[in-house]
mmCIF file of C-alpha atoms and ligand atoms in Angstrom:
data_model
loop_
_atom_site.group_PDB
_atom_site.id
_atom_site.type_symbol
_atom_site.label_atom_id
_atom_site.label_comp_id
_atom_site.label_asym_id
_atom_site.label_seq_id
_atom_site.Cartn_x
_atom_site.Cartn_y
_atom_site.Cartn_z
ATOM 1 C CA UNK W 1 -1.133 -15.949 -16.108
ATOM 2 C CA UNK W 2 -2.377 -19.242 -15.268
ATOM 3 C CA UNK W 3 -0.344 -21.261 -12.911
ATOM 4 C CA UNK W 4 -1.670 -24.503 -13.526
ATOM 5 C CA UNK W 5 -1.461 -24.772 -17.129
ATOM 6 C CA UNK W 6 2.825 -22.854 -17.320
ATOM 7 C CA UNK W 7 2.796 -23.623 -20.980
ATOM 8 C CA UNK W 8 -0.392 -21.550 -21.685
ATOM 9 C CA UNK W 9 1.051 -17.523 -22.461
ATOM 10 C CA UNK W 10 3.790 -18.383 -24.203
ATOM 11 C CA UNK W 11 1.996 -20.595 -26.660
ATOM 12 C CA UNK W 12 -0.898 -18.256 -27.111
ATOM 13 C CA UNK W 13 2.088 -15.292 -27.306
ATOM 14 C CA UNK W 14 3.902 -17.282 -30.200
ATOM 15 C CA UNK W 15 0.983 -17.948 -32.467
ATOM 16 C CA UNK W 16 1.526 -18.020 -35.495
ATOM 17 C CA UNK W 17 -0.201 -15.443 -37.952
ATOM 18 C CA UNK W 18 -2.538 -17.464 -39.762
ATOM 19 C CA UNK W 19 -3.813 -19.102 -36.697
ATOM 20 C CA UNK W 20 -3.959 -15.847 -35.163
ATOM 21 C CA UNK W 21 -5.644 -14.072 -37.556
ATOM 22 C CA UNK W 22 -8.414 -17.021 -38.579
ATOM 23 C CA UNK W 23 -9.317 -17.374 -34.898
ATOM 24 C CA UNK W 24 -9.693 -13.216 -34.825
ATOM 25 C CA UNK W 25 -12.227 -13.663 -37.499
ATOM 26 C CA UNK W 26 -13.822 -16.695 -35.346
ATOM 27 C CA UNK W 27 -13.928 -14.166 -31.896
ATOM 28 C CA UNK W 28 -15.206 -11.454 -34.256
ATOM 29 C CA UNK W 29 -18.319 -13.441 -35.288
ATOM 30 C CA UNK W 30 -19.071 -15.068 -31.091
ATOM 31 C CA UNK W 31 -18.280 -11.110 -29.706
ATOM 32 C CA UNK W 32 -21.223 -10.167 -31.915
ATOM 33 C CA UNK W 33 -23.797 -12.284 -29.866
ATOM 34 C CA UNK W 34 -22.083 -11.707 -26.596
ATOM 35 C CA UNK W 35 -22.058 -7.772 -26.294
ATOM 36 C CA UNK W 36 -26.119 -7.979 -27.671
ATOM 37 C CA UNK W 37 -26.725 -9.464 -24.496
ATOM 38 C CA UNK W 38 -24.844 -6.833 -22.727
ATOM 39 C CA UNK W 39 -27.277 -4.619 -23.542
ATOM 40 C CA UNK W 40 -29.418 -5.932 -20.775
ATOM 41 C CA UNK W 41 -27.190 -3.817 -18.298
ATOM 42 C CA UNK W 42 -27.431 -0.193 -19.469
ATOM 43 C CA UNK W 43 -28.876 2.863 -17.312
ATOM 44 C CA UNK W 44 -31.914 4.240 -18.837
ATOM 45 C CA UNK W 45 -30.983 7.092 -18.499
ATOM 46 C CA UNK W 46 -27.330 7.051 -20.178
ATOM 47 C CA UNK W 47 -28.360 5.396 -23.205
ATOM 48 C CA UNK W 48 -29.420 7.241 -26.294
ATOM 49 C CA UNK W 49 -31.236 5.948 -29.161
ATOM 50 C CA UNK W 50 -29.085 3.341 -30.549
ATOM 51 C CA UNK W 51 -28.775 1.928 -33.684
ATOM 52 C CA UNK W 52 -30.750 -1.364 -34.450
ATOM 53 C CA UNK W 53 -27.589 -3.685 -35.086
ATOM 54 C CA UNK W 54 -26.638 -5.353 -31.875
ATOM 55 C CA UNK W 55 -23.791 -3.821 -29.746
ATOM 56 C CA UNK W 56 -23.360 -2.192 -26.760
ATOM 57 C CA UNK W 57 -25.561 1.112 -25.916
ATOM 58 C CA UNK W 58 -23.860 4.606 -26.502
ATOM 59 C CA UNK W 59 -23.004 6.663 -23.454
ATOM 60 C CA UNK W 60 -24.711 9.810 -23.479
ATOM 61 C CA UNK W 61 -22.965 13.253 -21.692
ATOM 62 C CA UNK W 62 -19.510 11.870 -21.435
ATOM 63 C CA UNK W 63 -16.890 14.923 -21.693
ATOM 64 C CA UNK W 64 -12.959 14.220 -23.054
ATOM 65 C CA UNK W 65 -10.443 14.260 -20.162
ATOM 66 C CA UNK W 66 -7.916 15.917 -19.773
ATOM 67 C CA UNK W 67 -4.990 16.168 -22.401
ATOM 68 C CA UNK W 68 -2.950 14.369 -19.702
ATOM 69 C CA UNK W 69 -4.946 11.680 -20.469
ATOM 70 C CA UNK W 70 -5.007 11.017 -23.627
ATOM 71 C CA UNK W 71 -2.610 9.477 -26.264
ATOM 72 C CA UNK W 72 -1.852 10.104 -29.875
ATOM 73 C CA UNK W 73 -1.386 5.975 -30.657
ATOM 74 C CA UNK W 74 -3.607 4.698 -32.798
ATOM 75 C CA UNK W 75 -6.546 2.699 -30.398
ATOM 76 C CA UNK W 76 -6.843 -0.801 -30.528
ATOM 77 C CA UNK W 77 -10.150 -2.056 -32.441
ATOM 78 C CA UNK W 78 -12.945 -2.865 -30.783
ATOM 79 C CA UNK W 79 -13.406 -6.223 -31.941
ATOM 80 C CA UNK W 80 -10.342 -6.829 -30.869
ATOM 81 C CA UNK W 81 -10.684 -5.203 -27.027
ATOM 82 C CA UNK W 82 -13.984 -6.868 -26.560
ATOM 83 C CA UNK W 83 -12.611 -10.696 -28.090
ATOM 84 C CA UNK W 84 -9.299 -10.636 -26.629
ATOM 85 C CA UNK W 85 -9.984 -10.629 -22.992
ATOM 86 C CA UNK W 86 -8.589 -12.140 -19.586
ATOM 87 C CA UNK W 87 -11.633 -12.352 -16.760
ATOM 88 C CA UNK W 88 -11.009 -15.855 -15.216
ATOM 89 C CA UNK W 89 -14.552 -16.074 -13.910
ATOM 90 C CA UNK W 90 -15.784 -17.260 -17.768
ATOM 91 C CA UNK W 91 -12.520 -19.392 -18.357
ATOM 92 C CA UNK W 92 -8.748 -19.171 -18.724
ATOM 93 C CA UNK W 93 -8.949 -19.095 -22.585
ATOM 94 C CA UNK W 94 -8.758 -15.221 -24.483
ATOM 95 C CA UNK W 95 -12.179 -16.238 -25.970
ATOM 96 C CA UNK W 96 -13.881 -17.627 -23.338
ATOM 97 C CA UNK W 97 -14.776 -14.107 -21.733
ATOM 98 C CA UNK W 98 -16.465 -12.771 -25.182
ATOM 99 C CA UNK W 99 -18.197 -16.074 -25.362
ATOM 100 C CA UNK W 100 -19.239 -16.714 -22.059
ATOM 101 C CA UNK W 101 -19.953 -13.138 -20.076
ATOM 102 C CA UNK W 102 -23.546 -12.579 -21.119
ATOM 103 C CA UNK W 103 -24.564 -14.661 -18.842
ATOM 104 C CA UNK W 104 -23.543 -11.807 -16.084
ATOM 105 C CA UNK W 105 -26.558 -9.327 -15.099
ATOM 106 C CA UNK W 106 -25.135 -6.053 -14.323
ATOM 107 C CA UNK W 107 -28.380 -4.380 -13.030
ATOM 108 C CA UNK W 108 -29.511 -4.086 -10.310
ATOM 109 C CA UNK W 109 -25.542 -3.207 -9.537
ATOM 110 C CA UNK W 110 -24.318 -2.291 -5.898
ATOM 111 C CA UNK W 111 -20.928 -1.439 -4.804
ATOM 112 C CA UNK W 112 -19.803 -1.962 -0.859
ATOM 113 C CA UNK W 113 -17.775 0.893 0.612
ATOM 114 C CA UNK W 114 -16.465 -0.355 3.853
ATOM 115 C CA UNK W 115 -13.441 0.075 6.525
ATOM 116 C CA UNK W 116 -12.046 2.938 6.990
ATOM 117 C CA UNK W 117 -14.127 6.004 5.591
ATOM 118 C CA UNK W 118 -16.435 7.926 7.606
ATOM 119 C CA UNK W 119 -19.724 7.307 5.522
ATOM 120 C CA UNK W 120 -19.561 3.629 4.688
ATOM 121 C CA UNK W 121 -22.533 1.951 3.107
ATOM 122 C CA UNK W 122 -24.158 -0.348 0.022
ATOM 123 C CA UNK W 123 -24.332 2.283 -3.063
ATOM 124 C CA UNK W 124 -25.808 1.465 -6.214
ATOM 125 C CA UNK W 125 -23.959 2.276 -8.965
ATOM 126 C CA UNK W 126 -26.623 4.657 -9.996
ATOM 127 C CA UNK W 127 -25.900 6.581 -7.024
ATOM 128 C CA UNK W 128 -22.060 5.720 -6.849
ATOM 129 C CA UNK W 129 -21.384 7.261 -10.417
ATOM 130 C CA UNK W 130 -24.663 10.171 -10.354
ATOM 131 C CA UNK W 131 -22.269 13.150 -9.300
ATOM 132 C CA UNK W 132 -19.401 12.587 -11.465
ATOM 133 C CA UNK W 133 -19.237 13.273 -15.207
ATOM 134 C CA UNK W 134 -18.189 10.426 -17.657
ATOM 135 C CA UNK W 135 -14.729 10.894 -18.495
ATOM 136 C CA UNK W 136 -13.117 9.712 -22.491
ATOM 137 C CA UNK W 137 -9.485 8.677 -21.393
ATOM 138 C CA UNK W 138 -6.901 6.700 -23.584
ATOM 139 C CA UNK W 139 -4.657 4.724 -22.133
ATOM 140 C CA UNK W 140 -2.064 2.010 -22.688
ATOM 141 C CA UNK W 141 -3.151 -1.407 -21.052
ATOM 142 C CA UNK W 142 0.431 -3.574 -19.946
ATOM 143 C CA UNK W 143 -0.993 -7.203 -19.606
ATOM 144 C CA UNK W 144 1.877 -9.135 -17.542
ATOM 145 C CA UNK W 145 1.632 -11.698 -20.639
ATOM 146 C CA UNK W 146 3.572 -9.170 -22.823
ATOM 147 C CA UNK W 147 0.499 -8.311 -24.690
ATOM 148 C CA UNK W 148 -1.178 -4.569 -24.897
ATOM 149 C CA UNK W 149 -3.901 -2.460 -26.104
ATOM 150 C CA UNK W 150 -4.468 1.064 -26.316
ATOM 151 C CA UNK W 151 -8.376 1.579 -25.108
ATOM 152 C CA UNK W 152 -10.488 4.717 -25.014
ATOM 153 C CA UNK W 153 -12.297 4.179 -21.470
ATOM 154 C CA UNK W 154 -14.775 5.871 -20.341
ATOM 155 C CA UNK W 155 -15.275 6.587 -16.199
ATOM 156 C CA UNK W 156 -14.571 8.486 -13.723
ATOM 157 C CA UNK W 157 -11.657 9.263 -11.131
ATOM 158 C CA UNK W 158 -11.351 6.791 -8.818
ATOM 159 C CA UNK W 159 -9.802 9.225 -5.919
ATOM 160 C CA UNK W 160 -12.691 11.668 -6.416
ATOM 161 C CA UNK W 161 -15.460 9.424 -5.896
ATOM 162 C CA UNK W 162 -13.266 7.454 -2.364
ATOM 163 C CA UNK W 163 -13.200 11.347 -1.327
ATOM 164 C CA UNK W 164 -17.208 11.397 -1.125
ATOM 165 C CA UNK W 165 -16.890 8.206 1.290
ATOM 166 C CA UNK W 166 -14.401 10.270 3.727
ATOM 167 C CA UNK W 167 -11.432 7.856 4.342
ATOM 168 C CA UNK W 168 -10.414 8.040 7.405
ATOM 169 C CA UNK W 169 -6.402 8.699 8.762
ATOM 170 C CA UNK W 170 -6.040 4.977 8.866
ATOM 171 C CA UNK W 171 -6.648 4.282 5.322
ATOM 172 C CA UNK W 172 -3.849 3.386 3.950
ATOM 173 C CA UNK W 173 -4.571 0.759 1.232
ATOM 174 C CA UNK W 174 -8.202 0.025 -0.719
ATOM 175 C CA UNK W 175 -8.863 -3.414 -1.332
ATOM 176 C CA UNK W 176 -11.110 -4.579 -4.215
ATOM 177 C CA UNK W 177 -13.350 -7.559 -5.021
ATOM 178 C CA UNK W 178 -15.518 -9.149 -7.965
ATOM 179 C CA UNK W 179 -18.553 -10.476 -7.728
ATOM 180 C CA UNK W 180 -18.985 -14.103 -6.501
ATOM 181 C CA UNK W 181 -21.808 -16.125 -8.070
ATOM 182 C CA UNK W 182 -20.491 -19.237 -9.889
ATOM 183 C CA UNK W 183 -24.158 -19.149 -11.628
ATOM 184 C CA UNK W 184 -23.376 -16.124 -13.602
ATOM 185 C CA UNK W 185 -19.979 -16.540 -13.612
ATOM 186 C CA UNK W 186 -19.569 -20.436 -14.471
ATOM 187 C CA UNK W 187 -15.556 -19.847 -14.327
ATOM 188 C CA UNK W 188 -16.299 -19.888 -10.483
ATOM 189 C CA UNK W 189 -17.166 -23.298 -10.746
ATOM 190 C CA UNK W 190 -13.476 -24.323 -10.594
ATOM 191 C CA UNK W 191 -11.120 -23.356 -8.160
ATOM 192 C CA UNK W 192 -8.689 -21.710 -10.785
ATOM 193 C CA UNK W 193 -8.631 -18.918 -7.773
ATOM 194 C CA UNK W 194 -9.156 -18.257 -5.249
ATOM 195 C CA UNK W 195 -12.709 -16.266 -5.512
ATOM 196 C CA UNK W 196 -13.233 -13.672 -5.110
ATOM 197 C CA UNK W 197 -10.937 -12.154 -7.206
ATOM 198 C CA UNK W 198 -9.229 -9.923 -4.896
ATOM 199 C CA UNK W 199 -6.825 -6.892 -6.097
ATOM 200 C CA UNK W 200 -5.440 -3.622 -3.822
ATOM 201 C CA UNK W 201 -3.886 -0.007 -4.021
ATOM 202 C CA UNK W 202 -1.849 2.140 -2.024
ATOM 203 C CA UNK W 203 -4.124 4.914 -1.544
ATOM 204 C CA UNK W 204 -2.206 7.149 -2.981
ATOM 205 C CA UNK W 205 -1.997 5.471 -5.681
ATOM 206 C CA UNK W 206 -5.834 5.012 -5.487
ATOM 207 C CA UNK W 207 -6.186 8.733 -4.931
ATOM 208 C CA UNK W 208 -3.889 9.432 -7.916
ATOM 209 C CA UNK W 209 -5.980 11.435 -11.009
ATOM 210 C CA UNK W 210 -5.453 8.386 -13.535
ATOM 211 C CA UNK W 211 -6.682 5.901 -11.466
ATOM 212 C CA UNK W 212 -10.134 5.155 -13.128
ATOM 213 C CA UNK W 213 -13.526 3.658 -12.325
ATOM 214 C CA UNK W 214 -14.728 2.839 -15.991
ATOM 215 C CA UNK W 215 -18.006 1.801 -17.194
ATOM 216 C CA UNK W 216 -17.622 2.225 -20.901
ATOM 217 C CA UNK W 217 -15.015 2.045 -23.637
ATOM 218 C CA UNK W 218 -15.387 3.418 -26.915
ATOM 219 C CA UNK W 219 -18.172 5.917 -25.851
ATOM 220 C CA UNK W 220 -20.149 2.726 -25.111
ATOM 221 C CA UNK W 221 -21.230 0.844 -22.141
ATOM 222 C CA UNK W 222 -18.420 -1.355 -20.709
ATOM 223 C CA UNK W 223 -19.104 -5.205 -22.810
ATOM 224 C CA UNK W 224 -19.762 -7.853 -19.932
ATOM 225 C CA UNK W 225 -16.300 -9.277 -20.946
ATOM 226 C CA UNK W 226 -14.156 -6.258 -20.209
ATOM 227 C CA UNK W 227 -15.620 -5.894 -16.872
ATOM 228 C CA UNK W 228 -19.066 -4.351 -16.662
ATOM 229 C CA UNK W 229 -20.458 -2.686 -14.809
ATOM 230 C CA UNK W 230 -17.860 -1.133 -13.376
ATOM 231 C CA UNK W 231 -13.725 -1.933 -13.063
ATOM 232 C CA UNK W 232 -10.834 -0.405 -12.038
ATOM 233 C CA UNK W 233 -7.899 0.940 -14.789
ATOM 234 C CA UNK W 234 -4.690 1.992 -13.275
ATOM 235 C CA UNK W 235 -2.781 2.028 -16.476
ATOM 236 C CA UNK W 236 0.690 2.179 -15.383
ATOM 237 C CA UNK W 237 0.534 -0.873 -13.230
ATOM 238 C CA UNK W 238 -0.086 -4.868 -15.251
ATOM 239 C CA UNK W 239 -3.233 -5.226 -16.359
ATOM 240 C CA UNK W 240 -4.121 -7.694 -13.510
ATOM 241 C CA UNK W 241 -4.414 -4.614 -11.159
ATOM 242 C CA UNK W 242 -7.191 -3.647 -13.216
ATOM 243 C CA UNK W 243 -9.990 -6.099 -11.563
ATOM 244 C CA UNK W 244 -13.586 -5.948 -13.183
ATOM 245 C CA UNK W 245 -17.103 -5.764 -12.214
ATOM 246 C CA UNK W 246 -16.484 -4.647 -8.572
ATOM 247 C CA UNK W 247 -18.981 -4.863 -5.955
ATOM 248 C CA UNK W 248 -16.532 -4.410 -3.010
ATOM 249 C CA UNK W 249 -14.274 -1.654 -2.124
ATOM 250 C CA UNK W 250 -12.406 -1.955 1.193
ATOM 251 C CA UNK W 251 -10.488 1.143 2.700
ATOM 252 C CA UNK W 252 -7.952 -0.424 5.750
ATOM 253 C CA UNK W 253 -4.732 0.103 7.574
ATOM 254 C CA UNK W 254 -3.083 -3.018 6.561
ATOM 255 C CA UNK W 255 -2.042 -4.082 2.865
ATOM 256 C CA UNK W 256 -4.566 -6.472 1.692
ATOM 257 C CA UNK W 257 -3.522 -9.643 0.209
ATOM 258 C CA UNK W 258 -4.710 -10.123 -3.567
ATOM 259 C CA UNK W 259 -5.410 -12.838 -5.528
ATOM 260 C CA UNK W 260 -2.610 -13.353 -7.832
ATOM 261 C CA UNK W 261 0.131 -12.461 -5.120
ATOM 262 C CA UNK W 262 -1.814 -15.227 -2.708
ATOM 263 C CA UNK W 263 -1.495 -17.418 -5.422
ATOM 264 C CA UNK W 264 1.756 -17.200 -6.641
ATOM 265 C CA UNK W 265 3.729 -14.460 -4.624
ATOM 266 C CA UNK W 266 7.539 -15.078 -6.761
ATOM 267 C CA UNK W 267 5.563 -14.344 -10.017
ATOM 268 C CA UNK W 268 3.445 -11.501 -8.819
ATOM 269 C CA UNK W 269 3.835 -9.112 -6.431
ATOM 270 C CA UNK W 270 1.358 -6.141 -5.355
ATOM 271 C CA UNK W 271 2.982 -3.485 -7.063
ATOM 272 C CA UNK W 272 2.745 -4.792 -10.648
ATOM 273 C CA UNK W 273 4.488 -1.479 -12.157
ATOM 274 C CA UNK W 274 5.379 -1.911 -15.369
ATOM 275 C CA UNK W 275 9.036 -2.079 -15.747
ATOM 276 C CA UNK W 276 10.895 -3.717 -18.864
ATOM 277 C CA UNK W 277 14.089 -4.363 -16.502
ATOM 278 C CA UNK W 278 12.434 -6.433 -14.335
ATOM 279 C CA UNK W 279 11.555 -10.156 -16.098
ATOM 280 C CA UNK W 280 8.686 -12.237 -15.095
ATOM 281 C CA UNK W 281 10.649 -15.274 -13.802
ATOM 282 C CA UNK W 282 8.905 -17.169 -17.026
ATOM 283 C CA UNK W 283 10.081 -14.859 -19.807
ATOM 284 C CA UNK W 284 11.081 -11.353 -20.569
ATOM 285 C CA UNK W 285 8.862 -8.050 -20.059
ATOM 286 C CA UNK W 286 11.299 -5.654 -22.227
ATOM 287 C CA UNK W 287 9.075 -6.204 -25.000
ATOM 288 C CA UNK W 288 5.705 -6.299 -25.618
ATOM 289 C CA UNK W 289 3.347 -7.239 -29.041
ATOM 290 C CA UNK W 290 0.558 -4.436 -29.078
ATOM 291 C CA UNK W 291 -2.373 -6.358 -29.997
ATOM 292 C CA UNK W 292 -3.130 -6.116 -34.151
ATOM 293 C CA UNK W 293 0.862 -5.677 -34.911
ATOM 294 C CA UNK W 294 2.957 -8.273 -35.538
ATOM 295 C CA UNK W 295 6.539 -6.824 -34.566
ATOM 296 C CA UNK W 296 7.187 -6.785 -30.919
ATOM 297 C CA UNK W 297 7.927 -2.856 -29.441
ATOM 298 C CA UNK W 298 9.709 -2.097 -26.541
ATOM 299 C CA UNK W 299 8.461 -1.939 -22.881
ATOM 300 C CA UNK W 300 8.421 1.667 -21.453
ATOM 301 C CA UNK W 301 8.493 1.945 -17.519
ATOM 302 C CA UNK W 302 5.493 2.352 -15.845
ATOM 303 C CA UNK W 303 4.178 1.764 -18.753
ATOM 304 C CA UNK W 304 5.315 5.418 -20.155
ATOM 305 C CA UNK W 305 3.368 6.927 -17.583
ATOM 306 C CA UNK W 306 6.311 7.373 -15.118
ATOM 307 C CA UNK W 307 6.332 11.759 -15.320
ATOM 308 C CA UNK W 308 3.232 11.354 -13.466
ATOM 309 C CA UNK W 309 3.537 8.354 -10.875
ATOM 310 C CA UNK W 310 7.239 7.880 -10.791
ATOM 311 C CA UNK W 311 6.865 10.063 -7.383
ATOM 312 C CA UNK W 312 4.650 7.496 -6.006
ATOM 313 C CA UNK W 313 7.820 5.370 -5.266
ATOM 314 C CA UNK W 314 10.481 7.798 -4.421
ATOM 315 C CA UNK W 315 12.731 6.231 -2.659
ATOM 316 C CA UNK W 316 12.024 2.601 -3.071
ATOM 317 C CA UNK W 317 13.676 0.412 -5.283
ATOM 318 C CA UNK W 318 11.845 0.263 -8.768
ATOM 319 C CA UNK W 319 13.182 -3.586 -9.075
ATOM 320 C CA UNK W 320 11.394 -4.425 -6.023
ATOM 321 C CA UNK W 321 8.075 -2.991 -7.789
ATOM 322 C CA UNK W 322 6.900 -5.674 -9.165
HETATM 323 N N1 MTE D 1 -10.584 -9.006 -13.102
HETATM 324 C C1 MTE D 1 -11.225 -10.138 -12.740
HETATM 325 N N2 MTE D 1 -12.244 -10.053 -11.880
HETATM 326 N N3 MTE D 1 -10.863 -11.345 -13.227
HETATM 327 C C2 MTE D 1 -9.813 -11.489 -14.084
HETATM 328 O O1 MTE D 1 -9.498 -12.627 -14.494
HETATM 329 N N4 MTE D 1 -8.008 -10.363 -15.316
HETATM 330 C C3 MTE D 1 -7.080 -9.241 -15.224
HETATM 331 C C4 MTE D 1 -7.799 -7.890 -15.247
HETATM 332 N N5 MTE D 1 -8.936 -7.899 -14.374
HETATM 333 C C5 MTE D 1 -9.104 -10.316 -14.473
HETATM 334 C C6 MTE D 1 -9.555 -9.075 -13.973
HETATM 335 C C7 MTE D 1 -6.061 -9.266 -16.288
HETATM 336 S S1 MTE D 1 -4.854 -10.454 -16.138
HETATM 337 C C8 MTE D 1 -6.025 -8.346 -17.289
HETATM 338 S S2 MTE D 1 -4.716 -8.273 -18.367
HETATM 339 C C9 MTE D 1 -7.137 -7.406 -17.504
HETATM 340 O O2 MTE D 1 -8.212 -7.613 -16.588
HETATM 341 C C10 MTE D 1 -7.657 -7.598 -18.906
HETATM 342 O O3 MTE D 1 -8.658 -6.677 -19.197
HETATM 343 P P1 MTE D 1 -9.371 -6.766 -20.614
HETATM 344 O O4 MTE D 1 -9.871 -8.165 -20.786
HETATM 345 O O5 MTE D 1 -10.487 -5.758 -20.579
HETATM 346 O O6 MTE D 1 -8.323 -6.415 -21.652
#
């Protein structure tokens, strides 16, 4: 997505095989080290006895969702979801994230609930997650590059746990933000955005059952690199909706500007719905490669989620969604 360097996605998206597949055995090896030193972030008391190879620590009580939720497609590896990552704050490369991220501490963890809800305050993610139960959901993830995954999160609904903060009528939008600290996030160091990373949601779209607050994939605490402690999935939108390790969530009447918008508003808008009719002005977004296959598939709309969000945008023009 990177503005400054155009030429960047379409290389990387036109690799060829061999190079593809030597550097996947190259990410497969760094992950290794990187998600060990996740391990540094798990809750006591949702970890069960592991097993001694490094990794990241099983999540303990977490119930499937809903059938709604689910998919029958095959999910993407693991080495491949935790290697193949976008999260600017360690670097603009795929394998800078895996790399880089275990240099973030994700406990002690607090989340800011602020604006417009009746019980604002500084949670800690203890507290913030303690009433829900962990939820397995599969879901497609759309990046905007014309890349995607199918990922078996684990989390809980992002509407029910807003509800406990009691928005107010005037909350229209919630506004999210990463973590600043360009000491455990060395990305920071350069202005390749501008930080925080900011990202936003209608609130009913916010409020809307598969919007997710996950902390886990694969029935395993959430790798530093895809976002841990705790990120947003709204799987029908581009994957740059999705923003990780969140320690801000702002409920408000106006529409919040977000970081990619702010940066380059023709290329992305704040609706990011997936929708193969509608090109990115730098190539195409009918097709996409699902990460691990080597033909391209087609691009469904809203990222084949549309028989339960299409309603969101009744009566606005899906072109305009972007
Ligand atoms: N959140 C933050 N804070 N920083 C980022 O750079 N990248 C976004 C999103 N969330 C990003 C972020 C983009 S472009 C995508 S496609 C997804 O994270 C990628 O998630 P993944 O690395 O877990 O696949």
């Amino acid at each position: 997505m990177s503005i400054r360097r155009p030429a960047a996605i379409p290389s990387r998206e036109i690799t060829d095989e061999e190079v593809y597949l030597r550097r996947r055995h190259f990410l497969q090896a760094a992950a290794g080290a990187a998600v060990g030193m996740a391990l540094t972030g798990c809750r006591a008391e949702e970890v069960s006895a592991g097993p001694a190879a490094p990794g990241p620590a099983a999540l303990s009580g977490v119930v499937k969702g809903p059938a709604a939720f689910q998919t029958d497609e095959p999910s993407t590896p693991f080495e491949d979801v935790s290697t193949y990552n976008n999260f600017y704050e360690f670097g603009t490369d795929k394998e800078d994230p895996a790399r880089r991220a275990g240099s973030l501490r994700t406990r002690p963890w607090s989340v800011a609930i602020e604006g417009e809800v009746a019980r604002p305050g500084v949670v800690a993610i203890e507290d913030l997650l303690r009433p829900h139960a962990l939820e397995e959901r599969i879901y497609r993830l759309r990046c905007v590059e014309a890349w995607s995954m199918v990922i078996p999160w684990v989390g809980v609904p992002l509407g029910e746990v807003l509800k406990r903060f009691e928005p107010t009528s005037k909350a229209r939008y919630v506004a999210f933000e990463t973590l600043v600290d360009p000491e455990l996030m060395p990305g920071q160091r350069r202005r390749i955005l501008d930080w925080p990373y900011r990202e936003a949601l209608r609130i009913d779209e916010a409020t809307h059952p598969l919007a997710l607050l996950a902390v886990g994939m694969y029935g395993k605490v959430l790798p530093n690199q895809n976002g841990a402690p705790l990120r947003l999935v709204v799987p029908w939108k581009y994957g740059f909706k999705s923003i990780k390790s969140i320690v801000k969530v702002r409920l408000q009447e106006a529409m919040p500007e977000t970081s990619w918008s702010a940066e380059n508003p023709r290329e992305y808008g704040f609706y990011a719905n997936v929708n193969p009719e509608v090109s990115h002005p730098r190539w195409s977004q009918a097709r996409e490669r699902r990460i691990g296959d080597w033909k391209k598939r087609p691009t469904l709309y809203l990222n084949g989620y549309a028989d339960q969000t299409a309603h969101l945008y009744k009566g606005m023009d899906p072109k305009k969604l972007y």
